[in-house]
Coordinates of C-alpha atoms (C1' of nucleotides) in Angstrom, one line a residue:
Chain A
X1 CA 160.8 272.6 95.0
X2 CA 164.0 274.6 94.9
X3 CA 164.1 278.2 94.1
X4 CA 165.0 279.3 90.6
X5 CA 168.5 280.8 90.2
X6 CA 170.1 282.9 87.5
X7 CA 171.5 280.8 84.7
X8 CA 175.1 279.9 84.9
X9 CA 177.4 282.7 83.9
X10 CA 174.8 285.4 84.5
X11 CA 174.4 287.5 87.6
X12 CA 172.5 290.4 89.0
X13 CA 174.1 293.7 89.3
X14 CA 172.7 294.8 92.7
X15 CA 172.3 298.4 94.1
X16 CA 175.6 298.2 95.9
X17 CA 177.4 297.7 92.5
X18 CA 175.0 299.3 90.0
X19 CA 175.7 302.8 91.0
X20 CA 179.4 302.2 90.3
X21 CA 178.4 300.9 86.8
X22 CA 176.4 304.1 86.2
X23 CA 179.5 306.1 87.2
X24 CA 181.6 304.2 84.6
X25 CA 179.1 304.5 81.8
X26 CA 178.4 308.2 82.5
X27 CA 182.1 308.9 82.5
X28 CA 182.5 306.9 79.2
X29 CA 179.5 308.8 77.7
X30 CA 181.2 312.1 78.4
X31 CA 184.5 310.9 76.9
X32 CA 182.7 309.6 73.8
X33 CA 181.0 313.0 73.4
X34 CA 184.4 314.7 73.7
X35 CA 185.7 312.5 70.9
X36 CA 182.7 313.1 68.7
X37 CA 181.1 309.7 69.0
X38 CA 177.3 309.5 69.0
X39 CA 175.3 306.8 70.9
X40 CA 173.6 304.1 68.9
X41 CA 171.1 301.6 70.3
X42 CA 171.2 298.2 68.7
X43 CA 169.3 294.9 68.8
X44 CA 170.6 292.4 71.3
X45 CA 169.9 289.5 68.8
X46 CA 170.6 289.4 65.1
X47 CA 170.4 287.0 62.3
X48 CA 173.0 284.3 62.9
X49 CA 174.6 284.9 59.5
X50 CA 175.7 288.3 60.6
X51 CA 178.2 286.7 63.0
X52 CA 179.1 283.6 61.1
X53 CA 180.0 285.7 58.0
X54 CA 181.2 288.8 59.8
X55 CA 183.1 287.4 62.8
X56 CA 184.3 284.3 60.8
X57 CA 183.3 280.6 60.6
X58 CA 186.5 279.3 62.1
X59 CA 186.6 281.6 65.1
X60 CA 186.0 280.2 68.6
X61 CA 183.1 282.5 69.0
X62 CA 181.2 281.1 66.0
X63 CA 182.3 277.6 66.4
X64 CA 181.4 277.0 70.0
X65 CA 180.3 280.1 71.9
X66 CA 177.2 281.5 70.4
X67 CA 173.7 281.4 71.8
X68 CA 171.8 280.4 68.7
X69 CA 168.2 279.4 68.4
X70 CA 165.4 279.3 65.9
X71 CA 162.6 281.8 66.6
X72 CA 159.0 280.9 66.0
X73 CA 159.3 281.9 62.4
X74 CA 162.1 279.3 61.9
X75 CA 164.8 282.0 61.5
X76 CA 168.2 281.3 63.0
X77 CA 168.8 284.0 65.6
X78 CA 171.9 284.6 67.7
X79 CA 172.3 286.6 70.9
X80 CA 175.1 289.0 69.9
X81 CA 178.5 287.8 71.0
X82 CA 180.2 291.1 70.2
X83 CA 179.1 294.5 69.0
X84 CA 181.1 295.5 66.0
X85 CA 179.2 293.4 63.4
X86 CA 175.9 294.8 64.6
X87 CA 177.1 298.4 64.3
X88 CA 178.4 297.8 60.8
X89 CA 175.1 296.1 59.9
X90 CA 173.2 299.1 61.1
X91 CA 175.5 301.5 59.2
X92 CA 175.0 299.6 56.0
X93 CA 171.3 299.2 56.5
X94 CA 170.7 302.8 57.2
X95 CA 173.2 304.2 54.7
X96 CA 175.2 306.0 57.3
X97 CA 178.3 305.8 55.2
X98 CA 176.7 306.5 51.8
X99 CA 178.8 308.5 49.3
X100 CA 182.0 308.2 51.4
X101 CA 180.5 309.6 54.6
X102 CA 181.9 308.6 57.9
X103 CA 180.3 308.1 61.3
X104 CA 181.6 307.6 64.8
X105 CA 179.2 305.5 67.0
X106 CA 179.3 304.1 70.5
X107 CA 177.1 301.9 72.5
X108 CA 177.1 299.8 75.6
X109 CA 175.2 296.7 76.7
X110 CA 175.2 293.0 77.2
X111 CA 177.0 290.5 75.0
X112 CA 176.6 286.7 75.2
X113 CA 179.1 283.9 74.9
X114 CA 178.7 280.4 76.0
X115 CA 182.0 279.8 77.8
X116 CA 182.9 278.4 81.2
X117 CA 182.6 281.3 83.7
X118 CA 185.7 282.4 85.6
X119 CA 187.1 285.6 87.1
X120 CA 186.2 288.5 84.8
X121 CA 184.4 286.2 82.4
X122 CA 180.6 285.7 82.2
X123 CA 178.2 284.3 79.7
X124 CA 176.3 287.5 79.8
X125 CA 178.9 290.3 80.0
X126 CA 178.9 294.0 79.2
X127 CA 180.9 296.0 76.8
X128 CA 181.3 299.6 76.1
X129 CA 182.0 299.8 72.4
X130 CA 183.1 302.5 70.0
X131 CA 183.4 302.2 66.2
X132 CA 184.6 304.7 63.6
X133 CA 183.3 303.8 60.2
X134 CA 184.2 305.1 56.8
X135 CA 187.7 306.2 57.3
X136 CA 190.7 304.3 56.0
X137 CA 193.4 306.6 57.2
X138 CA 195.6 305.6 60.1
X139 CA 194.7 308.8 62.0
X140 CA 191.4 307.2 62.7
X141 CA 193.2 304.2 64.3
X142 CA 195.2 306.6 66.4
X143 CA 192.0 308.5 67.5
X144 CA 190.3 305.2 68.5
X145 CA 193.2 304.0 70.5
X146 CA 193.6 307.4 72.1
X147 CA 189.9 307.3 73.0
X148 CA 190.2 304.0 74.8
X149 CA 193.2 305.2 76.7
X150 CA 191.5 308.4 77.7
X151 CA 188.5 306.4 78.9
X152 CA 190.7 304.6 81.4
X153 CA 192.7 307.6 82.3
X154 CA 189.5 309.4 83.5
X155 CA 188.4 306.4 85.5
X156 CA 191.7 306.3 87.2
X157 CA 192.9 302.9 86.0
X158 CA 196.6 302.3 86.6
X159 CA 199.3 300.0 85.3
X160 CA 197.7 299.3 82.0
X161 CA 199.7 298.0 79.0
X162 CA 198.8 298.9 75.5
X163 CA 199.8 296.2 73.0
X164 CA 199.6 296.7 69.3
X165 CA 200.3 294.7 66.2
X166 CA 199.4 294.6 62.5
X167 CA 197.7 291.5 61.1
X168 CA 198.0 292.6 57.5
X169 CA 195.3 292.8 54.8
X170 CA 193.7 290.5 52.2
X171 CA 196.8 291.1 50.0
X172 CA 199.6 290.3 52.4
X173 CA 198.0 288.1 55.0
X174 CA 197.6 285.1 52.7
X175 CA 201.3 285.3 51.9
X176 CA 202.2 285.4 55.6
X177 CA 199.7 282.6 56.3
X178 CA 201.4 280.4 53.8
X179 CA 204.8 281.1 55.4
X180 CA 203.4 280.2 58.7
X181 CA 201.9 276.9 57.4
X182 CA 205.2 276.0 56.0
X183 CA 207.0 276.8 59.2
X184 CA 204.6 275.1 61.6
X185 CA 204.3 272.1 59.4
X186 CA 208.0 271.6 59.9
X187 CA 207.5 271.9 63.6
X188 CA 204.3 270.0 63.8
X189 CA 205.5 267.7 66.5
X190 CA 206.0 270.6 68.9
X191 CA 202.3 271.7 68.6
X192 CA 199.4 270.9 70.9
X193 CA 196.5 269.1 69.3
X194 CA 194.4 272.2 69.0
X195 CA 197.2 274.0 67.2
X196 CA 197.7 271.1 64.8
X197 CA 194.0 271.6 64.0
X198 CA 194.5 275.3 63.7
X199 CA 197.3 274.8 61.2
X200 CA 194.8 273.9 58.5
X201 CA 192.1 276.3 59.5
X202 CA 193.6 279.4 61.1
X203 CA 197.4 279.2 61.5
X204 CA 197.7 282.8 62.8
X205 CA 196.0 281.7 66.0
X206 CA 198.9 279.3 66.8
X207 CA 201.0 282.4 67.5
X208 CA 198.5 283.3 70.3
X209 CA 198.5 279.9 71.9
X210 CA 199.7 279.9 75.5
X211 CA 200.8 276.3 75.5
X212 CA 204.5 276.3 76.4
X213 CA 205.6 274.1 73.6
X214 CA 203.6 276.0 71.0
X215 CA 204.9 279.3 72.3
X216 CA 208.4 277.9 71.9
X217 CA 207.7 276.9 68.4
X218 CA 206.1 280.3 67.7
X219 CA 209.2 282.1 68.9
X220 CA 211.0 281.0 65.8
X221 CA 208.1 281.6 63.5
X222 CA 208.3 284.0 60.6
X223 CA 207.8 287.6 61.6
X224 CA 204.6 289.2 60.2
X225 CA 206.4 292.5 59.9
X226 CA 208.5 291.0 57.2
X227 CA 205.4 290.0 55.2
X228 CA 203.4 293.1 55.4
X229 CA 202.7 294.8 52.0
X230 CA 203.8 298.3 51.5
X231 CA 200.4 299.7 52.2
X232 CA 200.0 297.9 55.5
X233 CA 203.6 298.7 56.5
X234 CA 203.0 302.3 55.9
X235 CA 199.7 302.3 57.7
X236 CA 201.3 300.6 60.7
X237 CA 204.1 303.2 60.8
X238 CA 201.6 306.0 60.7
X239 CA 199.7 304.5 63.6
X240 CA 202.8 304.1 65.6
X241 CA 203.9 307.6 64.8
X242 CA 200.6 309.0 65.8
X243 CA 200.6 307.2 69.1
X244 CA 204.1 308.5 69.8
X245 CA 203.1 312.1 69.0
X246 CA 200.3 311.8 71.5
X247 CA 202.9 310.6 74.1
X248 CA 201.4 307.1 74.6
X249 CA 203.6 304.2 75.6
X250 CA 202.8 300.9 73.9
X251 CA 204.3 297.5 73.3
X252 CA 204.7 295.8 70.0
X253 CA 203.6 292.2 69.9
X254 CA 203.7 290.1 66.8
X255 CA 202.0 287.5 68.9
X256 CA 198.8 289.6 69.2
X257 CA 196.3 287.9 66.9
X258 CA 192.7 288.8 67.5
X259 CA 190.3 285.9 67.6
X260 CA 188.0 287.5 65.1
X261 CA 188.5 287.1 61.4
X262 CA 187.4 290.6 60.4
X263 CA 190.5 292.4 61.7
X264 CA 192.9 293.9 59.2
X265 CA 196.0 296.0 59.7
X266 CA 195.9 297.4 63.2
X267 CA 195.1 295.1 66.2
X268 CA 195.5 296.2 69.8
X269 CA 194.6 295.3 73.3
X270 CA 194.8 297.0 76.6
X271 CA 195.9 294.7 79.4
X272 CA 195.7 294.9 83.2
X273 CA 197.7 292.9 85.7
X274 CA 194.9 293.1 88.2
X275 CA 192.5 290.8 86.5
X276 CA 193.8 287.3 86.8
X277 CA 193.9 285.1 83.7
X278 CA 191.5 287.2 81.7
X279 CA 193.7 290.2 81.5
X280 CA 192.2 292.3 78.7
X281 CA 190.1 295.3 79.6
X282 CA 189.8 296.4 76.0
X283 CA 190.6 295.2 72.6
X284 CA 190.0 296.3 69.0
X285 CA 191.5 297.2 65.8
X286 CA 190.8 297.9 62.1
X287 CA 188.3 295.8 60.0
X288 CA 188.3 297.0 56.5
X289 CA 186.7 293.8 55.1
X290 CA 183.9 293.4 57.5
X291 CA 181.4 295.4 55.5
X292 CA 181.9 293.3 52.4
X293 CA 181.7 290.1 54.3
X294 CA 178.2 290.9 55.5
X295 CA 177.1 292.1 52.1
X296 CA 177.7 295.9 52.3
X297 CA 179.8 298.1 50.1
X298 CA 183.4 299.0 50.8
X299 CA 183.3 300.6 54.3
X300 CA 186.6 300.7 56.3
X301 CA 186.3 300.7 60.0
X302 CA 188.3 300.8 63.2
X303 CA 187.0 300.4 66.8
X304 CA 187.3 298.8 70.2
X305 CA 185.3 297.1 72.9
X306 CA 185.9 297.5 76.5
X307 CA 184.8 295.1 79.2
X308 CA 182.6 296.9 81.7
X309 CA 182.6 294.0 84.2
X310 CA 186.4 293.9 84.0
X311 CA 186.8 297.7 84.3
X312 CA 184.7 297.6 87.4
X313 CA 186.8 294.7 88.8
X314 CA 190.1 296.5 88.2
X315 CA 188.8 299.8 89.6
X316 CA 187.7 297.9 92.7
X317 CA 191.0 296.1 92.9
X318 CA 193.0 299.4 92.6
X319 CA 190.7 301.3 94.9
X320 CA 189.7 303.8 92.3
X321 CA 187.0 306.4 93.0
X322 CA 183.5 305.9 91.8
X323 CA 182.3 309.3 92.9
X324 CA 179.7 309.7 95.6
X325 CA 177.0 307.0 96.1
X326 CA 173.6 308.6 95.7
X327 CA 171.8 308.8 99.0
X328 CA 168.7 310.3 100.6
X329 CA 168.9 313.9 101.7
X330 CA 165.7 314.2 103.8
X331 CA 163.9 311.7 106.0
X332 CA 160.4 312.5 107.1
X333 CA 159.4 311.1 110.4
X334 CA 156.0 310.5 111.9
X335 CA 155.8 310.7 115.7
X336 CA 152.4 309.1 115.9
X337 CA 150.0 307.1 113.8
X338 CA 147.9 310.2 113.0
X339 CA 150.8 312.0 111.4
X340 CA 151.7 309.4 108.8
X341 CA 149.5 310.9 106.2
X342 CA 151.0 314.4 106.6
X343 CA 154.4 312.9 106.5
X344 CA 153.8 311.2 103.2
X345 CA 152.4 314.4 101.7
X346 CA 155.5 316.4 102.8
X347 CA 157.8 313.7 101.4
X348 CA 156.1 313.8 98.1
X349 CA 156.4 317.6 97.9
X350 CA 160.1 317.4 98.7
X351 CA 160.5 314.9 95.9
X352 CA 158.6 317.1 93.5
X353 CA 161.0 319.8 94.3
X354 CA 163.8 317.6 93.1
X355 CA 165.2 316.4 96.4
X356 CA 165.7 312.8 97.5
X357 CA 163.3 312.3 100.3
X358 CA 162.2 309.2 102.2
X359 CA 159.6 308.2 104.8
X360 CA 158.6 305.0 106.4
X361 CA 155.8 303.2 104.6
X362 CA 155.8 300.0 106.6
X363 CA 154.5 301.2 109.9
X364 CA 157.7 301.2 111.9
X365 CA 157.9 303.0 115.2
X366 CA 159.3 306.5 115.8
X367 CA 162.6 305.3 117.1
X368 CA 163.4 303.1 114.1
X369 CA 162.3 305.9 111.8
X370 CA 164.9 308.2 113.5
X371 CA 167.5 305.5 113.0
X372 CA 166.9 305.5 109.3
X373 CA 167.0 309.3 109.3
X374 CA 170.5 309.1 110.8
X375 CA 171.9 308.3 107.3
X376 CA 170.4 311.5 105.9
X377 CA 171.2 315.2 106.1
X378 CA 167.9 316.4 107.5
X379 CA 164.9 315.0 109.3
X380 CA 161.5 316.5 109.1
X381 CA 159.4 315.5 112.1
X382 CA 155.7 315.8 112.4
X383 CA 153.7 314.9 115.6
X384 CA 150.6 316.1 117.4
X385 CA 152.1 319.5 118.3
X386 CA 153.2 320.2 114.7
X387 CA 149.8 319.2 113.2
X388 CA 148.1 321.6 115.7
X389 CA 150.4 324.5 114.9
X390 CA 150.8 323.7 111.2
X391 CA 154.5 323.4 111.5
X392 CA 157.2 320.8 111.0
X393 CA 160.3 320.3 113.0
X394 CA 163.4 320.4 110.8
X395 CA 166.4 318.8 112.3
X396 CA 169.9 319.1 110.9
X397 CA 171.3 315.7 111.5
X398 CA 174.9 316.6 111.3
X399 CA 174.9 319.3 114.0
X400 CA 171.7 318.3 115.8
X401 CA 170.2 321.8 115.4
X402 CA 166.4 321.8 115.2
X403 CA 164.0 324.5 114.1
X404 CA 160.3 324.7 113.9
X405 CA 159.0 326.2 110.7
X406 CA 155.5 326.5 109.0
X407 CA 154.8 323.5 107.0
X408 CA 154.1 325.4 103.8
X409 CA 157.7 326.9 104.0
X410 CA 159.4 323.5 104.6
X411 CA 160.2 322.6 101.1
X412 CA 161.8 325.9 100.2
X413 CA 163.5 326.1 103.5
X414 CA 165.2 322.7 103.1
X415 CA 166.1 323.3 99.5
X416 CA 167.9 326.5 100.6
X417 CA 169.7 324.7 103.5
X418 CA 170.8 321.9 101.2
X419 CA 172.0 324.2 98.5
X420 CA 174.2 325.9 101.2
X421 CA 175.6 322.6 102.5
X422 CA 176.3 321.4 99.0
X423 CA 178.5 324.4 98.3
X424 CA 180.2 323.9 101.6
X425 CA 181.1 320.4 100.6
Chain B
rG1 C1' 184.2 270.8 77.0
rU2 C1' 188.6 269.3 80.8
rG3 C1' 190.8 269.9 85.8
rA4 C1' 191.1 271.5 91.0
rG5 C1' 188.8 273.8 95.3
rU6 C1' 184.4 275.2 98.0
rG7 C1' 178.9 274.7 99.6
rU8 C1' 176.4 275.7 107.6
rA9 C1' 171.1 282.0 109.5
rG10 C1' 170.1 287.8 104.8
rC11 C1' 176.0 288.4 105.1
rG12 C1' 181.0 286.7 106.6
rC13 C1' 182.2 282.6 109.9
rA14 C1' 182.4 278.5 114.3
rA15 C1' 181.2 273.5 115.8
rU16 C1' 186.9 270.0 119.9
rU17 C1' 193.0 264.6 117.8
rU18 C1' 190.4 259.7 113.3
rG19 C1' 181.5 260.8 113.7
rG20 C1' 178.4 261.7 119.9
rU21 C1' 172.6 264.8 122.7
rU22 C1' 168.5 270.5 121.3
rA23 C1' 174.2 273.3 115.1
rG24 C1' 176.6 278.5 118.0
rA25 C1' 178.1 283.5 118.5
rG26 C1' 179.2 288.3 115.4
rC27 C1' 177.2 291.8 111.7
rU28 C1' 172.4 293.1 109.6
rU29 C1' 167.2 293.4 110.7
rC30 C1' 163.1 294.2 114.1
rG31 C1' 161.5 295.7 119.1
rG32 C1' 162.8 297.9 123.9
rA33 C1' 165.9 301.1 127.7
rU34 C1' 160.2 306.6 132.9
rU35 C1' 155.0 308.9 128.2
rG36 C1' 158.0 313.3 121.4
rU37 C1' 164.3 313.0 118.9
rG38 C1' 169.1 309.6 115.1
rG39 C1' 174.6 306.9 113.4
rU40 C1' 177.6 305.2 120.0
rU41 C1' 176.2 301.8 124.3
rC42 C1' 173.0 298.1 126.8
rC43 C1' 168.9 294.3 126.7
rG44 C1' 165.8 291.2 123.9
rG45 C1' 163.2 288.9 119.5
rC46 C1' 163.1 286.9 114.4
rG47 C1' 166.2 283.9 111.6
rG48 C1' 169.0 277.2 109.4
rU49 C1' 165.2 270.0 106.7
rU50 C1' 174.0 272.2 107.4
rG51 C1' 173.1 273.0 98.5
rA52 C1' 170.0 268.5 97.0
rG53 C1' 169.3 263.0 96.8
rG54 C1' 171.0 258.4 98.4
rG55 C1' 174.3 255.2 101.5
rU56 C1' 177.4 253.4 105.9
rU57 C1' 176.3 253.6 111.4
rC58 C1' 173.2 252.8 117.6
rA59 C1' 174.4 257.9 116.0
rA60 C1' 176.3 262.1 110.1
rG61 C1' 177.3 269.3 109.5
rU62 C1' 181.4 265.8 110.1
rC63 C1' 182.7 259.4 106.4
rC64 C1' 181.3 257.3 101.1
rC65 C1' 178.6 257.8 96.3
rU66 C1' 175.6 260.7 92.9
rU67 C1' 173.9 265.4 91.5
rC68 C1' 173.6 270.7 91.4
rA69 C1' 175.7 275.4 92.2
rC70 C1' 179.7 278.7 93.0
rU71 C1' 185.0 279.8 92.5
rC72 C1' 189.8 279.5 90.1
rA73 C1' 192.5 277.6 86.1
rC74 C1' 193.0 275.3 80.9
rC75 C1' 190.9 277.0 76.1
rC76 C1' 189.7 281.8 74.3
rC77 C1' 188.8 286.6 74.9
rA78 C1' 186.0 292.0 76.9

RNA sequence: GUGAGUGUAGCGCAAUUUGGUUAGAGCUUCGGAUUGUGGUUCCGGCGGUUGAGGGUUCAAGUCCCUUCACUCACCCCA
């Protein structure tokens, strides 16, 4: 019988990597706090309708990427493929935006999409997500974009490109959509089969196609900027003005069409050249119709999601700092069999005092215990002599200096020593 | 879902131009180097039904088929 492995597209984040993830999430949490976002914990599965109605029936996500199943009560349940719909659902359900109130929420965790895995893409992947609900003004868009940029700035990511576009609203998008249909129908022989299909269902997505011939056809397509209604045009100008006031560089791209139906007005992505084919580290925009689509009142929103797996990948690629990996400060060593008990007691007392302390629990010999201690700052050694005299030998492993001190003073002694060495570092 | 590439010890690898005896070192790990002192050095031990199944052959890690997994790309996105 062969050993069971993790399902395709999933993976274990092992200790050598997990501490780096903690660094990223902690840094993000701090940034969120600075921007006034509160953390929200959400279910990982939701009713399927939340996504089919919220994200959109004709999107790739809903059409072919969702993990959907019936639970034991016969309800159709879906593992969340993205976070925004869930956040909006929670806001509606808990009246967070009642009477025109607004909230800023963030969260992080796993998302699920059934796609073929490749570099930077997994079936269970992780996102850091921020949503600003209840505010229609373009200043909120600017704040959200600024937040995502600041997130990456703090983590030390380099060579990022911010790409923005406006996808219009329910008033002007249909007009533009019609223009596109007319244009692409005239160029239908240049389109790939999937885009021919898109023509009837979601013509905006043709603009996004990377197929060479489609791209060529798209070059001559009507410009969305020419179709934007006054409100959308003004909104877009305000977003751009805000970004410029904050000193951010960005690229305009009329080709940027988010794959999710709920976007209105602002759409943006942050791209990295160090990711291979999957080059987006974050993406987001405004979604003023999402709330109504899932049965809520009129709640405008703007937000973004950032791929944790991808951020970690880029940071690794660019040699960014993850801070210091947590290690053990003190290793307690037993010289003989009889001392093992005392060593465990001392280790526990050191731990209770707030230090990272370790001792051997597997019966290894003195020499190998000392080898393990080599990676720590201090070794506490107890043998026959120490037990007799009620002392412990405390050895500073960086300079080799060793002192014998009464066992009851050991914990305070080492705490003092470590405090001093911390300040020296 | 489609295509290409790759599967040998815990890890990263090797195994002679077109098959040839008992599949090898390195790192890690564990133990030891005159009786109680570490990251260096030296010696030694553990560790593999070569992804799995089938086939060709006197003989398969090596060739063929099937299957599974991983990787990259298409698609799409975080």
